[in-house]
Coordinates of C-alpha atoms in Angstrom, one line a residue:
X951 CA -75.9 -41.1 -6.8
X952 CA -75.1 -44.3 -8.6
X953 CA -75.3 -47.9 -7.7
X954 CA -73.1 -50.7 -9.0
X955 CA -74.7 -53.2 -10.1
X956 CA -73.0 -57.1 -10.2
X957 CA -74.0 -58.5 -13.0
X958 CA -72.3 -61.8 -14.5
X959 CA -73.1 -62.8 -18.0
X960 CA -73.5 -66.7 -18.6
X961 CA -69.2 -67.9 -18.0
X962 CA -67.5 -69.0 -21.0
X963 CA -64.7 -71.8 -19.6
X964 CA -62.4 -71.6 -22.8
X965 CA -61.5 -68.6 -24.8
X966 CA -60.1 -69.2 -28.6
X967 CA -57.8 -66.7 -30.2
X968 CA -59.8 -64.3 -32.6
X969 CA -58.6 -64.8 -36.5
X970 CA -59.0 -61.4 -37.4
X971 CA -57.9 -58.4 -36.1
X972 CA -57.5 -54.7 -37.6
X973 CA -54.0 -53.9 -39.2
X974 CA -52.3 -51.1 -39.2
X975 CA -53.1 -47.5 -40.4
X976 CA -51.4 -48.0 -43.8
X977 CA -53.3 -51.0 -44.7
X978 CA -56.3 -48.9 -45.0
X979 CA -58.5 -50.0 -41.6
X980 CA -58.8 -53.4 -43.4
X981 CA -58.9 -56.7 -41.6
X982 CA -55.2 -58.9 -41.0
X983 CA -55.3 -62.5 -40.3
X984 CA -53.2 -64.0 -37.2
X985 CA -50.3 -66.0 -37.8
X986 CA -51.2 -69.7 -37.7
X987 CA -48.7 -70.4 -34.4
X988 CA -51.7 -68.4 -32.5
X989 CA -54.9 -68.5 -34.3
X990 CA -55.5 -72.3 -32.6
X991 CA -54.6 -71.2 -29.2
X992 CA -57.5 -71.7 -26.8
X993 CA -57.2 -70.9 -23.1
X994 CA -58.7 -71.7 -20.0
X995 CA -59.3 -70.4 -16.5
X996 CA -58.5 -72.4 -13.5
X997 CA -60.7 -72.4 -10.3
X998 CA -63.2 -70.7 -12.5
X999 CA -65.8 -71.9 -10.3
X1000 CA -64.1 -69.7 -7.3
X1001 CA -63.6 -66.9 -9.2
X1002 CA -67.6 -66.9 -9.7
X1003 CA -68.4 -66.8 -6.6
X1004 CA -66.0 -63.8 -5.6
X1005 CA -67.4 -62.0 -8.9
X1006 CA -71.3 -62.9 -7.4
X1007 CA -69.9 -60.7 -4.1
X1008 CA -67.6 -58.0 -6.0
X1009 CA -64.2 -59.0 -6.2
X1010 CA -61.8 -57.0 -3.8
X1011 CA -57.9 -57.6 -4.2
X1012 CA -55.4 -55.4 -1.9
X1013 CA -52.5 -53.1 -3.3
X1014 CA -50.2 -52.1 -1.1
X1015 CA -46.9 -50.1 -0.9
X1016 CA -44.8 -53.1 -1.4
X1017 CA -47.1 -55.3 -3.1
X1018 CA -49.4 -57.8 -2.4
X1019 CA -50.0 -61.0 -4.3
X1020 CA -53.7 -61.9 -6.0
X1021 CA -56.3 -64.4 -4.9
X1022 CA -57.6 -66.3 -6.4
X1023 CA -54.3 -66.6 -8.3
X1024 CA -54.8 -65.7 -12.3
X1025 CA -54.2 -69.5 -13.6
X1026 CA -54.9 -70.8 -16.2
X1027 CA -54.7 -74.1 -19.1
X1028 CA -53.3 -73.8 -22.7
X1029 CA -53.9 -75.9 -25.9
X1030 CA -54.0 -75.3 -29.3
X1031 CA -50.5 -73.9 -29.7
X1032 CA -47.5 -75.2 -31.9
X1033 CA -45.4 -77.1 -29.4
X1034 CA -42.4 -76.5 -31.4
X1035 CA -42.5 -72.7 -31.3
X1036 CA -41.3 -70.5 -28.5
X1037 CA -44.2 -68.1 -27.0
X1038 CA -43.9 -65.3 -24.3
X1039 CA -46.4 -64.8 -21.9
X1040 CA -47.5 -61.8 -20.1
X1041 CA -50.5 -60.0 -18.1
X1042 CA -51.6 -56.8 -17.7
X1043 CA -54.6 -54.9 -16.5
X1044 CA -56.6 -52.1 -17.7
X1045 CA -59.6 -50.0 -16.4
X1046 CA -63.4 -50.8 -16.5
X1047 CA -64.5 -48.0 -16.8
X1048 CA -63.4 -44.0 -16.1
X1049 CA -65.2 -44.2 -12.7
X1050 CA -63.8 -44.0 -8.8
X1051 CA -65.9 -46.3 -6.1
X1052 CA -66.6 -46.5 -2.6
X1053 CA -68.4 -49.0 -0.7
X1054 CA -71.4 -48.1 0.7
X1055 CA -71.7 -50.3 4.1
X1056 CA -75.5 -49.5 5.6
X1057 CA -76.8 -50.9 1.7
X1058 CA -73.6 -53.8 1.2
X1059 CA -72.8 -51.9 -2.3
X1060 CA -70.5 -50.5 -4.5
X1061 CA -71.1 -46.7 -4.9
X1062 CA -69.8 -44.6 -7.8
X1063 CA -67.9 -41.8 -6.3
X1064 CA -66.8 -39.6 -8.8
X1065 CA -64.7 -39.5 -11.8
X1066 CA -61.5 -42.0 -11.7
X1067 CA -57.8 -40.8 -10.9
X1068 CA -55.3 -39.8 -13.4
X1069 CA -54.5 -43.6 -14.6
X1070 CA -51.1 -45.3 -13.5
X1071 CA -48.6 -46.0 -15.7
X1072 CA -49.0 -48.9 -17.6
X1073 CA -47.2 -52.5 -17.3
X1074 CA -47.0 -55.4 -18.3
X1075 CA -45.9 -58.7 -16.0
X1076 CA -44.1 -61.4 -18.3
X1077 CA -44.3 -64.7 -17.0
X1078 CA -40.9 -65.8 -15.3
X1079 CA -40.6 -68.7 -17.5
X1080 CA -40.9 -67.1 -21.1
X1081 CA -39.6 -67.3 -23.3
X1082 CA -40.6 -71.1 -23.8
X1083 CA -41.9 -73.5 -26.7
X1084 CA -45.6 -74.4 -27.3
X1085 CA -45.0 -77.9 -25.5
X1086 CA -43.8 -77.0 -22.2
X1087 CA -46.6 -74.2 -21.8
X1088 CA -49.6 -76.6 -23.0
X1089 CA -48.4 -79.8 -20.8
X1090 CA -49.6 -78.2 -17.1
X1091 CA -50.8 -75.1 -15.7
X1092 CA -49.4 -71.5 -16.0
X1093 CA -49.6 -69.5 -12.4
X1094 CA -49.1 -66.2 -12.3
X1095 CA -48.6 -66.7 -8.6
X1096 CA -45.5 -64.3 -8.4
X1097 CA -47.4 -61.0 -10.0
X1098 CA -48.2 -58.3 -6.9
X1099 CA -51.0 -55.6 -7.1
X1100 CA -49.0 -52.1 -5.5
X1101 CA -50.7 -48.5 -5.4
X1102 CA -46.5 -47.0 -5.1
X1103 CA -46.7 -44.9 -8.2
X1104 CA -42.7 -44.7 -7.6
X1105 CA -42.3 -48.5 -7.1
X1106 CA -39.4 -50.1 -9.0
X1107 CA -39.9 -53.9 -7.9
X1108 CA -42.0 -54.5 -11.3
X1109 CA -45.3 -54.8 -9.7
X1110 CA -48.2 -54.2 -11.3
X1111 CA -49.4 -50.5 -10.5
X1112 CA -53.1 -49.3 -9.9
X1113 CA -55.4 -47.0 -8.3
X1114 CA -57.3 -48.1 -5.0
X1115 CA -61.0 -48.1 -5.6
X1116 CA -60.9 -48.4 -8.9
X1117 CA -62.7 -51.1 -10.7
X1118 CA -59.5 -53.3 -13.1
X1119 CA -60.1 -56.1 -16.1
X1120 CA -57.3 -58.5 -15.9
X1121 CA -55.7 -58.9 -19.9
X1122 CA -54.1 -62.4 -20.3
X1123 CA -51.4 -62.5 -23.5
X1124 CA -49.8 -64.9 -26.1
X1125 CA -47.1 -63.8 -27.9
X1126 CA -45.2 -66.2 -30.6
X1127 CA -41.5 -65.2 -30.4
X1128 CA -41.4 -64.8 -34.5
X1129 CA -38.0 -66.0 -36.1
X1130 CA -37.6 -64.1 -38.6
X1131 CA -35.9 -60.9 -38.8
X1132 CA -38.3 -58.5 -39.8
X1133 CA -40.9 -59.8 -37.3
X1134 CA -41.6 -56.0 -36.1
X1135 CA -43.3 -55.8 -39.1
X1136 CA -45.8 -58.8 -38.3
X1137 CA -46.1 -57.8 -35.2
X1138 CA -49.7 -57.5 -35.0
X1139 CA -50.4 -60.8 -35.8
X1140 CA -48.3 -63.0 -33.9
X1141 CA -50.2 -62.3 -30.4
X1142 CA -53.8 -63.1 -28.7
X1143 CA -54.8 -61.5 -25.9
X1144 CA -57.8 -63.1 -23.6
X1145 CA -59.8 -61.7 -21.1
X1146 CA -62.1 -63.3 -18.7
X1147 CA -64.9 -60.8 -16.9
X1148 CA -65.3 -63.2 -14.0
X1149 CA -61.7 -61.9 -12.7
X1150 CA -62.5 -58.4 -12.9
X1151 CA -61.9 -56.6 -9.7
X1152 CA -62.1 -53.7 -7.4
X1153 CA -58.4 -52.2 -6.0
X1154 CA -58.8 -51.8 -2.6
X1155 CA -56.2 -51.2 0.7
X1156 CA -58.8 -53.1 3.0
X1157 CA -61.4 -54.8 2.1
X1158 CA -64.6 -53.4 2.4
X1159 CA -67.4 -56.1 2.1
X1160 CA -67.0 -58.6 5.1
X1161 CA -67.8 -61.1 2.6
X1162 CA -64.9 -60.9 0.9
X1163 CA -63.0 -61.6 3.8
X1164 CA -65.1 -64.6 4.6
X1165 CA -64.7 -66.2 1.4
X1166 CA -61.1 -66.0 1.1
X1167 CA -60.3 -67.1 4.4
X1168 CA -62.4 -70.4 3.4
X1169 CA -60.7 -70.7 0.1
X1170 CA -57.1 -69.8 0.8
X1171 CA -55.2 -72.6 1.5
X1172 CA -52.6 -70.4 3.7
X1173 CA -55.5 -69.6 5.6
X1174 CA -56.4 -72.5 7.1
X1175 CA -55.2 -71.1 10.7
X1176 CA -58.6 -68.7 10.7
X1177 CA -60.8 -71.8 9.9
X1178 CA -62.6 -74.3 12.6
X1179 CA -65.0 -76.9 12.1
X1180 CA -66.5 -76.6 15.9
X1181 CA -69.8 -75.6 15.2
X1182 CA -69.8 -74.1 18.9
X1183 CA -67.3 -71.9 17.2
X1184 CA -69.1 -70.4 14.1
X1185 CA -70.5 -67.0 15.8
X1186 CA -66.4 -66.7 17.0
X1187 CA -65.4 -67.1 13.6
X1188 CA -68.1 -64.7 12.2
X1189 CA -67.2 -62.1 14.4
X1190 CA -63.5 -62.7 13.7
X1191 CA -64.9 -61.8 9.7
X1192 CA -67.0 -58.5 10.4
X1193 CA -63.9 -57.7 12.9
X1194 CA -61.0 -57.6 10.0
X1195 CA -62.6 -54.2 8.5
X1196 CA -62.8 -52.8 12.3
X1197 CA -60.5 -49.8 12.3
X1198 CA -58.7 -48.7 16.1
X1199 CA -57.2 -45.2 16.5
X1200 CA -55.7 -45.0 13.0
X1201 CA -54.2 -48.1 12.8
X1202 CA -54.4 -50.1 9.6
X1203 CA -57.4 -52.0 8.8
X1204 CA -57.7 -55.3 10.4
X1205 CA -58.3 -57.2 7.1
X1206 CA -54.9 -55.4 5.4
X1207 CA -52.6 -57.5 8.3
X1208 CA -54.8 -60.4 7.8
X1209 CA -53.9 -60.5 4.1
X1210 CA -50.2 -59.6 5.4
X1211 CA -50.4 -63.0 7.3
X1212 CA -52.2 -65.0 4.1
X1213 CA -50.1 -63.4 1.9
X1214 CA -47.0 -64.6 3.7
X1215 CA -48.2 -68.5 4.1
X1216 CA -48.3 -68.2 8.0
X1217 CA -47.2 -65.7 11.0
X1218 CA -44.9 -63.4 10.9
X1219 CA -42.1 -64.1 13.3
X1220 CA -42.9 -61.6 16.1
X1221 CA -45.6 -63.9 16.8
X1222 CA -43.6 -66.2 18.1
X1223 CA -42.3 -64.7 21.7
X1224 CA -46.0 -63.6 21.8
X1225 CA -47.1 -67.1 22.0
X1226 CA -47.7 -66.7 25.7
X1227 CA -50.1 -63.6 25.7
X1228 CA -51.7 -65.7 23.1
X1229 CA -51.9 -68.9 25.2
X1230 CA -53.3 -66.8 28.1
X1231 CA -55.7 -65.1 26.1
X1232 CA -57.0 -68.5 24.6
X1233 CA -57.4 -70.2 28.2
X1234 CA -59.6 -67.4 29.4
X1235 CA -61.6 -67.7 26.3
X1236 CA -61.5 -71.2 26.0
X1237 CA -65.4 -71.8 23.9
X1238 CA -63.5 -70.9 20.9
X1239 CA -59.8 -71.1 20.0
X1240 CA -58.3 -71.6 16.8
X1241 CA -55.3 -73.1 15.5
X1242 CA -52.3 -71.9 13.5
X1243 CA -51.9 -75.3 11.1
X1244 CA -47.8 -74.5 11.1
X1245 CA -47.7 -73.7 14.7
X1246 CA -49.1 -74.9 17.9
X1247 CA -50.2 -71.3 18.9
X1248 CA -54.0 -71.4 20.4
X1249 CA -55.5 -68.1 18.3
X1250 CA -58.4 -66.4 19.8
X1251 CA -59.5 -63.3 17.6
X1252 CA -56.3 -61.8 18.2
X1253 CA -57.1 -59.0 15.9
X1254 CA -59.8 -57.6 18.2
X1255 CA -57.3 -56.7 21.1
X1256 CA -55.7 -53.6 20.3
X1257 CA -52.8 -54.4 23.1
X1258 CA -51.7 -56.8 19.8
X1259 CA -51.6 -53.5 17.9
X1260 CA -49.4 -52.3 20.3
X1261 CA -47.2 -54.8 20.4
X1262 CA -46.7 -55.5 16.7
X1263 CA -45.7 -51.9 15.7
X1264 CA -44.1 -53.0 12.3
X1265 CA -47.3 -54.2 10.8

């Protein structure tokens, strides 16, 4: 049996476009130089200092059928490029490694389970707003905020397909739009593509270390509704943590409709003619009731009732 081991190598905040690269078969294995729109490019990872400390616990991100956002969004800061010349950008994701995970719970650790699934088909995920020139790309920050993780091998949306359990690197790319028209013959040089292993990530459809859960509920701004700064209310918001990977009768995992409700930027609306039971629920348990920040819907660890499971079929 094999342990994984987190390890994080000392960060690097800014990653510059390698000048070299090998060429093609017929030019003998020998070394090509990039085209001078990319070999300045330097790029930079936003919130790198919360993507450390979900890469300290073992980053989890959810796929789903119909696809499920990342967080921490994949953002990041661009300089170096020509601001007159039109680039595309695009992300993709490949493997870590040929291996298949589990989580072991009694030891808090990733397990190596076997030998990894037959690998989905690969994608890529161009940024809505390419093509664009070197100026408009370089003056503020580009969010890949619309990409969504899906485990649908059949899924035509455009999401980005992958295998739960499986252990992903995150591939960020720059491609100069060449002019010319013979620039499928250059076009080895005109790209970069950066990689930063403080994003890498396990696929998961729940997630598995309570952690996880924790941390993104106290980063996630659309998750300010599981949050409270009553200190008579830290054990209720614990338990409302190690609760989200309780499973009830086969139900989905807690943690995968909690990510349905952060995912979505609030409730969905069959909450709304539930506010009652909610209300009810919150008076009787009064010590400890949280807050919905968009609507005024006293929220008691709603997820541990399974009468809410009952209620709320479609999730």
């Amino acid at each position: 049996m094999c342990f994984f081991l987190l390890s994080s190598p000392v960060p690097q905040l800014s990653h510059r476009c390698a000048l070299t690269l090998p060429c093609c078969a017929e030019a003998g294995g020998a070394t090509c130089a990039k085209a001078p729109q990319v070999t300045g490019v330097t790029v930079q990872l936003e919130m790198h200092t919360l993507w450390q400390q979900f890469d300290q616990l073992g980053t989890e991100m959810i796929v789903t059928k119909a696809g499920r956002r990342m967080f921490p969004t994949f953002q990041v800061s661009i300089s170096g490029m020509d601001p007159a010349a039109e680039y595309v950008l695009l992300m993709d994701f490949i493997p870590v490694d040929d291996k298949r995970y589990r989580y072991a719970f009694h030891s808090s650790s990733w397990l190596v389970a076997g030998r990894a699934d037959v690998a989905a088909p690969g994608r890529m995920h161009f940024h809505p707003d390419s093509p664009a020139r070197g100026s408009q790309w370089m003056k503020q920050m580009v969010s890949f905020d619309a990409l969504k993780l899906t485990n649908n091998l059949l899924d035509d949306n455009g999401h980005m397909i992958l295998n739960s359990m499986h252990r992903y690197q995150p591939r960020f790319h720059v491609v100069y739009v060449d002019p010319r028209r013979d620039s499928q013959l250059h076009a080895h040089r005109n790209f970069c593509t950066f990689s930063f292993p403080e994003t890498r990530f396990i696929a998961v459809t729940a997630y598995q270390n309570h952690r996880i859960t924790q941390l993104k509920i106290a980063s996630n701004p659309f998750a300010k509704g599981f949050r409270t700064t009553d200190p008579d209310c830290l054990k209720c918001q614990n338990d409302f943590g190690d609760t989200l990977n309780t499973k009830v009768k086969g139900q989905q995992p807690y943690s995968d409709i909690e990510d349905l409700l952060l995912d979505s930027g609030g409730f969905p609306p069959t909450v709304n003619i539930k506010s009652r039971l909610f209300h009810e629920n919150a008076q009787l348990n009064n010590n400890c009731t949280i807050v919905h920040p968009y609507r005024s819907l006293p929220y008691h660890l709603i997820f541990r009732l399974r009468i809410i499971h009952n209620m709320i079929p479609e999730l």
